PDB file of C-alpha atoms in Angstrom:
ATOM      1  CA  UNK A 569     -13.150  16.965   8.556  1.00 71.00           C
ATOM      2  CA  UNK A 570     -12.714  20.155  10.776  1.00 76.00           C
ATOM      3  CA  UNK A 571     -11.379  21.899   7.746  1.00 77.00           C
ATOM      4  CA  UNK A 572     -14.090  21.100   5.703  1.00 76.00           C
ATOM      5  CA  UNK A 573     -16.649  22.095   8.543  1.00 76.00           C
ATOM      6  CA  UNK A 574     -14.453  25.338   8.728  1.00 76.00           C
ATOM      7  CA  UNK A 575     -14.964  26.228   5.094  1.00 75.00           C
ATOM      8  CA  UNK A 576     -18.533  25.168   4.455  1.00 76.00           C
ATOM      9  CA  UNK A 577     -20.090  25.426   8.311  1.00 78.00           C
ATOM     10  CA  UNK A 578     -23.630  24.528   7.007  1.00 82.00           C
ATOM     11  CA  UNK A 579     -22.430  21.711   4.635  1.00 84.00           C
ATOM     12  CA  UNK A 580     -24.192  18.568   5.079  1.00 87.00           C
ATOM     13  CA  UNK A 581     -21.312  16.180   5.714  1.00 90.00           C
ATOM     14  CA  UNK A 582     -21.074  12.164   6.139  1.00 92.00           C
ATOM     15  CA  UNK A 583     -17.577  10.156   7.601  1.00 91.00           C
ATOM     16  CA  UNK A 584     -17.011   7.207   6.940  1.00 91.00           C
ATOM     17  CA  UNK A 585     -13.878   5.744   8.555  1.00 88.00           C
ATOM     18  CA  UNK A 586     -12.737   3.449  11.531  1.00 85.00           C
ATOM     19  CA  UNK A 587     -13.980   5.860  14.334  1.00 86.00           C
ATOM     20  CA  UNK A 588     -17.216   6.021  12.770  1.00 86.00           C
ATOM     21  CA  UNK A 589     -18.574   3.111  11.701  1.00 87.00           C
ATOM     22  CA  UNK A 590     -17.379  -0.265  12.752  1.00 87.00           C
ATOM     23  CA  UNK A 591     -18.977  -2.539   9.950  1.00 87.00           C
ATOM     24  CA  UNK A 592     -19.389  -2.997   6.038  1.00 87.00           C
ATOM     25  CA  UNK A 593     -22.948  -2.694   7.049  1.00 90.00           C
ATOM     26  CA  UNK A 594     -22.787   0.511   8.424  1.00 92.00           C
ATOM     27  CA  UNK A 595     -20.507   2.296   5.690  1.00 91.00           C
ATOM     28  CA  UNK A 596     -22.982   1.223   3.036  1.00 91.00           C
ATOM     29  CA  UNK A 597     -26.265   2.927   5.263  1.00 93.00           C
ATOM     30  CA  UNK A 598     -23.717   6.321   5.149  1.00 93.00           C
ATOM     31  CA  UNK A 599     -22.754   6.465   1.721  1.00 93.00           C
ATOM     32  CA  UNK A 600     -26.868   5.568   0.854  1.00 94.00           C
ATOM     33  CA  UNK A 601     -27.446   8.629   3.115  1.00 94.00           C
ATOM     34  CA  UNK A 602     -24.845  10.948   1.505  1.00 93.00           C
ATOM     35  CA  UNK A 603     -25.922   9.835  -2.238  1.00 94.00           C
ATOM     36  CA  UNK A 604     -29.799  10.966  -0.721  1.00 93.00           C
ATOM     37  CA  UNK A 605     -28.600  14.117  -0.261  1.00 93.00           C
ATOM     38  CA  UNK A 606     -27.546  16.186  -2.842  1.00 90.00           C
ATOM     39  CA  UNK A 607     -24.766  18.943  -2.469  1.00 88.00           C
ATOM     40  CA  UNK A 608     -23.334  16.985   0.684  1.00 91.00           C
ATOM     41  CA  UNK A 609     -20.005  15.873   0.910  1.00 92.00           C
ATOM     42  CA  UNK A 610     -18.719  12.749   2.373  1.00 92.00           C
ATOM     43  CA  UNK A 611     -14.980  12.132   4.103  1.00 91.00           C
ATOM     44  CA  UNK A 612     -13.329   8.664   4.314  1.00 89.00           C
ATOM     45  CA  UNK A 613     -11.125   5.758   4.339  1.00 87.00           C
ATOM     46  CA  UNK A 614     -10.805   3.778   1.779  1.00 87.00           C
ATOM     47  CA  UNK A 615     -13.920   1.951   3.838  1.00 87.00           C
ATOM     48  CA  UNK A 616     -15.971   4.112   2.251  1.00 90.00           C
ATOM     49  CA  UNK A 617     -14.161   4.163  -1.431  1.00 88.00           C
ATOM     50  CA  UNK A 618     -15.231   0.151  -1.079  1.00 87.00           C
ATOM     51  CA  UNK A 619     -18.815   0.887  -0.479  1.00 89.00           C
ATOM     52  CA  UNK A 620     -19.247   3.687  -2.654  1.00 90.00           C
ATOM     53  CA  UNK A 621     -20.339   2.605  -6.220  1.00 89.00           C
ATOM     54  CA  UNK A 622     -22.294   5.379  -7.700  1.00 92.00           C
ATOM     55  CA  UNK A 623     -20.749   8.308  -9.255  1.00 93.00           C
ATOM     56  CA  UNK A 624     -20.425  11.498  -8.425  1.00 93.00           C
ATOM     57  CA  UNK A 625     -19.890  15.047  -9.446  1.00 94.00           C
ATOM     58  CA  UNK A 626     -16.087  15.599  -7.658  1.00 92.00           C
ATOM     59  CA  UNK A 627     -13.826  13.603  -5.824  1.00 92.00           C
ATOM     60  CA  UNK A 628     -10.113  14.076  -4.335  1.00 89.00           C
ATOM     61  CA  UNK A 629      -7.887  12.255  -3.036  1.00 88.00           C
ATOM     62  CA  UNK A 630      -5.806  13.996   0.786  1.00 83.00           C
ATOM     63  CA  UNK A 631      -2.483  13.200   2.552  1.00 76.00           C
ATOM     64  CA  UNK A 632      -0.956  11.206  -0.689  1.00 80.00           C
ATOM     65  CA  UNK A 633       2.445  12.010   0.249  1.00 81.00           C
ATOM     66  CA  UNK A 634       1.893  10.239   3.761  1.00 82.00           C
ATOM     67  CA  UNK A 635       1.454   6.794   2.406  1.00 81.00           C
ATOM     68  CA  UNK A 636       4.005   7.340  -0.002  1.00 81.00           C
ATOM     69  CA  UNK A 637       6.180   8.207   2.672  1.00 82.00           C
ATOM     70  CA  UNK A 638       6.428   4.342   3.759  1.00 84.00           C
ATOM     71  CA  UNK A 639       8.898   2.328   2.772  1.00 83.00           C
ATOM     72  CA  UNK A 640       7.460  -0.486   0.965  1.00 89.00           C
ATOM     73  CA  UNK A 641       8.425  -1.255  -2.691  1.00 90.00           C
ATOM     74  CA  UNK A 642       4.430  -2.017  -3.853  1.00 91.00           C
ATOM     75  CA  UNK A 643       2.822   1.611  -1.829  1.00 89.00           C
ATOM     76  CA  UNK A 644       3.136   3.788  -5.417  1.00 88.00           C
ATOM     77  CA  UNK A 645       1.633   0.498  -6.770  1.00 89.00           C
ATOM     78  CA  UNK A 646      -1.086   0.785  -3.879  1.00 89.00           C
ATOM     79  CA  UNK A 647      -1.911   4.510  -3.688  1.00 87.00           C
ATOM     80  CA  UNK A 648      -1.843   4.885  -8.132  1.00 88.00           C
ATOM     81  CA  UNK A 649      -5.265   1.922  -7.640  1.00 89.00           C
ATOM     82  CA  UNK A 650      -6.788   3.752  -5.274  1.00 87.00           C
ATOM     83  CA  UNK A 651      -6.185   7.678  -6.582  1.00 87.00           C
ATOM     84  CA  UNK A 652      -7.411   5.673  -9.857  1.00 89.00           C
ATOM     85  CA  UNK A 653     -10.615   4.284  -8.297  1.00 89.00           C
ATOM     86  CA  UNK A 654     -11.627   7.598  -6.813  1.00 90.00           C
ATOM     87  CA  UNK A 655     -10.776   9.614 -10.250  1.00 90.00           C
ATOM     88  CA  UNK A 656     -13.260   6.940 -11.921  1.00 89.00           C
ATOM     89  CA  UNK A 657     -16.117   7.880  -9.557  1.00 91.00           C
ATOM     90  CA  UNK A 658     -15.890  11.814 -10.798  1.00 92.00           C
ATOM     91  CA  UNK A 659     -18.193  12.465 -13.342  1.00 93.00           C
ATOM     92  CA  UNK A 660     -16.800  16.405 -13.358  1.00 93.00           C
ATOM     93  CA  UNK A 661     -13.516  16.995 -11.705  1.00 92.00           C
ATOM     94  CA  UNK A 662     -11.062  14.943  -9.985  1.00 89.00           C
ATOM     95  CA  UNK A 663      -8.426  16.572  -7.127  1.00 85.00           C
ATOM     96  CA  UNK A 664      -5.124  15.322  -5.790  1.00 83.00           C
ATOM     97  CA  UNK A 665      -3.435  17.149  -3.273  1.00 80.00           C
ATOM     98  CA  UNK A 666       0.105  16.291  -2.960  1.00 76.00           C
ATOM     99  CA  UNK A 667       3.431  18.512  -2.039  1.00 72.00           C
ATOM    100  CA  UNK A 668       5.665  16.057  -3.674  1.00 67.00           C
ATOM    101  CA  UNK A 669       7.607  17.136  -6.507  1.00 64.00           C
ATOM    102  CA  UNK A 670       7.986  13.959  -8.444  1.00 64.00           C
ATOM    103  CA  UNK A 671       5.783  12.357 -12.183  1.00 68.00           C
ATOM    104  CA  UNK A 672       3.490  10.016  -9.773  1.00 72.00           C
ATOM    105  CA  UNK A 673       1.069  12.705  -8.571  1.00 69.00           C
ATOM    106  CA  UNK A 674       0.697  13.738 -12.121  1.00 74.00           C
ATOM    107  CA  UNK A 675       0.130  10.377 -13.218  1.00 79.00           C
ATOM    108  CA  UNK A 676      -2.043   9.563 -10.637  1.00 78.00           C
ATOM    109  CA  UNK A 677      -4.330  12.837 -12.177  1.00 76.00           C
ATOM    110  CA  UNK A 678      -4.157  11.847 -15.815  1.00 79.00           C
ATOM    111  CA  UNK A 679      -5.021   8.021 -15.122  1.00 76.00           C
ATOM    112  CA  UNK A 680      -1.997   7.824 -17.250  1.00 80.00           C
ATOM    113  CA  UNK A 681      -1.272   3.399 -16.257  1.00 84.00           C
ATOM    114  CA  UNK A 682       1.271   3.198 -19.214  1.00 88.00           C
ATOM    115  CA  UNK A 683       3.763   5.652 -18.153  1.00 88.00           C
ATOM    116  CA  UNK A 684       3.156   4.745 -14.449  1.00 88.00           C
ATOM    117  CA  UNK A 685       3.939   0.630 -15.473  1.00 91.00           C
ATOM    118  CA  UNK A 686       6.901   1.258 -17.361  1.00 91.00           C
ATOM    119  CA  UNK A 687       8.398   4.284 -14.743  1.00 89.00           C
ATOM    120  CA  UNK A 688       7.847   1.266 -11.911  1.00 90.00           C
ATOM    121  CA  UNK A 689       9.467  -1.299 -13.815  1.00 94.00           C
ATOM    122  CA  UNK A 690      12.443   0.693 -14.235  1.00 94.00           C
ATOM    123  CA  UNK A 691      12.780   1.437 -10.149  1.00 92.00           C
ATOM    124  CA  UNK A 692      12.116  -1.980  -9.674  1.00 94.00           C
ATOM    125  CA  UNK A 693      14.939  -3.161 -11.871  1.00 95.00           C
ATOM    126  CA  UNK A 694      17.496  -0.829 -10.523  1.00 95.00           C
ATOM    127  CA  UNK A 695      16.849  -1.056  -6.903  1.00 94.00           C
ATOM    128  CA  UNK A 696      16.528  -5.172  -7.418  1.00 94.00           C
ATOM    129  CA  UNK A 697      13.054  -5.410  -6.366  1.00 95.00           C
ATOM    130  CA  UNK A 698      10.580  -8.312  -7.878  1.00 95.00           C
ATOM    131  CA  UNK A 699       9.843  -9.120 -10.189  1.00 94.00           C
ATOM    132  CA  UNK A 700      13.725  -8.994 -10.952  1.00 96.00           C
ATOM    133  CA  UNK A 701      14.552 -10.533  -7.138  1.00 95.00           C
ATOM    134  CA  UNK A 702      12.379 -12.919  -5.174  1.00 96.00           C
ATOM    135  CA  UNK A 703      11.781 -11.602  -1.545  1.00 96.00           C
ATOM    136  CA  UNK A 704      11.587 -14.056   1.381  1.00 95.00           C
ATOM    137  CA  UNK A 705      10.696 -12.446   4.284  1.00 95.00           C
ATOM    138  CA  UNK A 706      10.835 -14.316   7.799  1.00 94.00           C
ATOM    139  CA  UNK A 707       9.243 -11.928  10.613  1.00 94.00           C
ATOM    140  CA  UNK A 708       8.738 -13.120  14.294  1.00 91.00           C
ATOM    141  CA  UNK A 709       8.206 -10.930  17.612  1.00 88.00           C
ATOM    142  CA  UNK A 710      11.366  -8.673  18.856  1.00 80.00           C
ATOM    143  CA  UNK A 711      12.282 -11.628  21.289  1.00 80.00           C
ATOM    144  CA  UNK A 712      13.142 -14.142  18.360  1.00 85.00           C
ATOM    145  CA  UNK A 713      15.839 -10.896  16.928  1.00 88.00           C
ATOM    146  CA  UNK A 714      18.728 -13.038  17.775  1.00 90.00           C
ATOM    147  CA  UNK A 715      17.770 -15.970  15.675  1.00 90.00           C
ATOM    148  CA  UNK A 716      17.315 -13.807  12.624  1.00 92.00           C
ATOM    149  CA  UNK A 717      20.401 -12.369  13.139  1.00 92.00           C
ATOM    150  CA  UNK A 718      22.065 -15.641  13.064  1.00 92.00           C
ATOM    151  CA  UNK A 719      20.182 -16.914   9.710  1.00 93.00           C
ATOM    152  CA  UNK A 720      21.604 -14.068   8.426  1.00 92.00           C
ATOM    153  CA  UNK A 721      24.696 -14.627   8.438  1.00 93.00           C
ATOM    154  CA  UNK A 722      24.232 -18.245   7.675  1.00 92.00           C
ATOM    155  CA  UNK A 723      23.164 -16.417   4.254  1.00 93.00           C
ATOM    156  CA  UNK A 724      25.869 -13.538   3.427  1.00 91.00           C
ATOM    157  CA  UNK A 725      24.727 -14.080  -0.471  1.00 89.00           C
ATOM    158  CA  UNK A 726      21.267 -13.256  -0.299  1.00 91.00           C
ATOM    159  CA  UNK A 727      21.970  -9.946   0.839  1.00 88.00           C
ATOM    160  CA  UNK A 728      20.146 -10.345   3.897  1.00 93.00           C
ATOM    161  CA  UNK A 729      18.038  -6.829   5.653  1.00 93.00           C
ATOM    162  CA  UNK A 730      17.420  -7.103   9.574  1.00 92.00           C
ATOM    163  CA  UNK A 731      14.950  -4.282  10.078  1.00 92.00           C
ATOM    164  CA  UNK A 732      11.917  -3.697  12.455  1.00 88.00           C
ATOM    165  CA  UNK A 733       8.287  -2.717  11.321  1.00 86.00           C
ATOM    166  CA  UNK A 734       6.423  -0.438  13.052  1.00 82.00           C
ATOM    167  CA  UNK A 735       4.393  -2.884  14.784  1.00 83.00           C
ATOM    168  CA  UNK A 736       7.743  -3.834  16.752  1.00 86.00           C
ATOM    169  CA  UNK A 737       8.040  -6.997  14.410  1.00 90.00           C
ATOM    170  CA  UNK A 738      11.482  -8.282  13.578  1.00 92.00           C
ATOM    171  CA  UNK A 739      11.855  -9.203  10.042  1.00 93.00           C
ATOM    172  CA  UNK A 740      14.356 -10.368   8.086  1.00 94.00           C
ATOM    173  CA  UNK A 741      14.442  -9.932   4.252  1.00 95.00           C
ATOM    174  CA  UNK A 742      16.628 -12.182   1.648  1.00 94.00           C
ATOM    175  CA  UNK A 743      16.643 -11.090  -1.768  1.00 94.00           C
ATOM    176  CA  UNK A 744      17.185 -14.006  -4.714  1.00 94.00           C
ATOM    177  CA  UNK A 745      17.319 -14.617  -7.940  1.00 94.00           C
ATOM    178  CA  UNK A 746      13.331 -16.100  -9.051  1.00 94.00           C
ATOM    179  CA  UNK A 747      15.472 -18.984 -10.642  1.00 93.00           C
ATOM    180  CA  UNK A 748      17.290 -19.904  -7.547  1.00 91.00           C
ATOM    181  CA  UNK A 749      14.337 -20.830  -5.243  1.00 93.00           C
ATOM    182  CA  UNK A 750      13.569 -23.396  -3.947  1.00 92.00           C
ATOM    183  CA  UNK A 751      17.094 -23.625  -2.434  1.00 91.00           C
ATOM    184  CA  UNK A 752      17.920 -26.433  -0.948  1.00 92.00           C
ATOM    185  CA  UNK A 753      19.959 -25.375   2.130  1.00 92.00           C
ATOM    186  CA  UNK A 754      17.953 -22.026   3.013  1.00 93.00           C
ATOM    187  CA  UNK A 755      14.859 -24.117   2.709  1.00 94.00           C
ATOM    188  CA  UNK A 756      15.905 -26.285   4.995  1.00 94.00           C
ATOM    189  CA  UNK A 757      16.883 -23.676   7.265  1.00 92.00           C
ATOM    190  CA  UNK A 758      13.631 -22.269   7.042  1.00 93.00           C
ATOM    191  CA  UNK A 759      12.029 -25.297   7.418  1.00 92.00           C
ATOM    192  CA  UNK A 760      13.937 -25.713  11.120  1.00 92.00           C
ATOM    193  CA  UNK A 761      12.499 -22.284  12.346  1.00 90.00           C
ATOM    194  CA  UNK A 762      10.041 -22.518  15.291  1.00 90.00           C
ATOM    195  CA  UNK A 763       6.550 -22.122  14.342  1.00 91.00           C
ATOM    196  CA  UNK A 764       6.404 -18.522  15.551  1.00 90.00           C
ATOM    197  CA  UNK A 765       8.569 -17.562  12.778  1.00 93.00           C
ATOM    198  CA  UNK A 766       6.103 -16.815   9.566  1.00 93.00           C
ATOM    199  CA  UNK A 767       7.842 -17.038   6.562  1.00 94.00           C
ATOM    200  CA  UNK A 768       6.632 -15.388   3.477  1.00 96.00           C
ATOM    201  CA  UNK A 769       8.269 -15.898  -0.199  1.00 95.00           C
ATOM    202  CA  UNK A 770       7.317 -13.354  -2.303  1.00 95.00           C
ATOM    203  CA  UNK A 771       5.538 -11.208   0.110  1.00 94.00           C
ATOM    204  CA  UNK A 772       2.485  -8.516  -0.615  1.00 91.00           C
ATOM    205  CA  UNK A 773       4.982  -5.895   1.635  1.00 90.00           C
ATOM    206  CA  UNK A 774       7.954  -5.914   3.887  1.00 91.00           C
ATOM    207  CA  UNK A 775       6.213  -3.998   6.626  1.00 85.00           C
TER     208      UNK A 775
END
């Protein structure tokens, strides 16, 4: 936002993010605002990508290399929908500023799904993510660490990963073959944890 105020000082310019607006409510009376005024430009979250369903003229998508910083197996998954959505609302020229060196960012330009499905298949495959493995992931506060710890090596064959997410969550991770769960004996392990353990087979992330 500063930048933009730097290069265009007189711009008219709408936010919509967290700071700004604390409701779906509110997003929608900013984005009515900003499509009421022509030439203006409007900054946000992906709060505002939700509420935004008219097109417009240019759109671009900032700080890509950020979220694909995090280590998650579905956030070039993630990031290719939403560069995708905001390419769709251009009716001129779409922008995608990235520093990364790699085929995503270009894919991410040219909409191009095909290359992008069969280039994530291929990652997924060799670094035994799912479809190819089932994840189970069992995540409970730091204190609970211990436990985990012991599961794991109750479970040497599921190649169990002790990590902790940045919200100071202990996790654990097993990875499986999708034909060999239900198991019998780590389900019933699972089944004995405390109910402050969450478990979570085939998980939307392993933050």
């Amino acid at each position: 936002v500063a930048e933009v105020r730097a290069a265009w000082p007189q711009i008219n310019l709408f936010r919509v993010d967290s700071d700004r607006v604390k409701s779906s409510r509110q997003a929608r009376t900013v984005v009515k605002r900003f499509l009421a005024a022509p030439g203006s430009v409007l900054v946000g979250t992906e709060l505002a990508l939700f509420n935004l369903k008219d097109r417009v003229e240019n759109s671009i998508v900032l700080a890509t290399d950020g979220l694909l910083s995090l280590p998650d197996f579905r956030i070039e998954e993630k990031v290719f929908a939403l560069a995708s959505r905001v390419r769709l609302l251009a009716t001129k020229r779409f922008l995608l500023q990235s520093g990364v060196e790699r085929t995503l960012p270009n894919q991410m330009v040219k909409g191009n799904l095909l290359d992008f499905y069969h280039e994530q298949l291929a990652d997924r495959r060799d670094f035994d993510y799912p479809p190819f493995k089932l994840f189970i992931k069992i995540s409970v506060a730091a204190a609970g660490e211990p436990t985990l710890k012991r599961l794991a090596e109750a479970f040497p064959d599921y190649r169990p990963a002790l990590y902790v997410s940045p919200d100071k969550t202990a996790n654990l991770l097993f990875r499986l073959e999708p034909d060999q769960w239900p198991e019998s004996k780590l389900l019933a392990a699972l089944k004995s944890l405390p109910p402050t353990f969450l478990v979570a087979v085939d998980p939307e992330t392993v933050l």
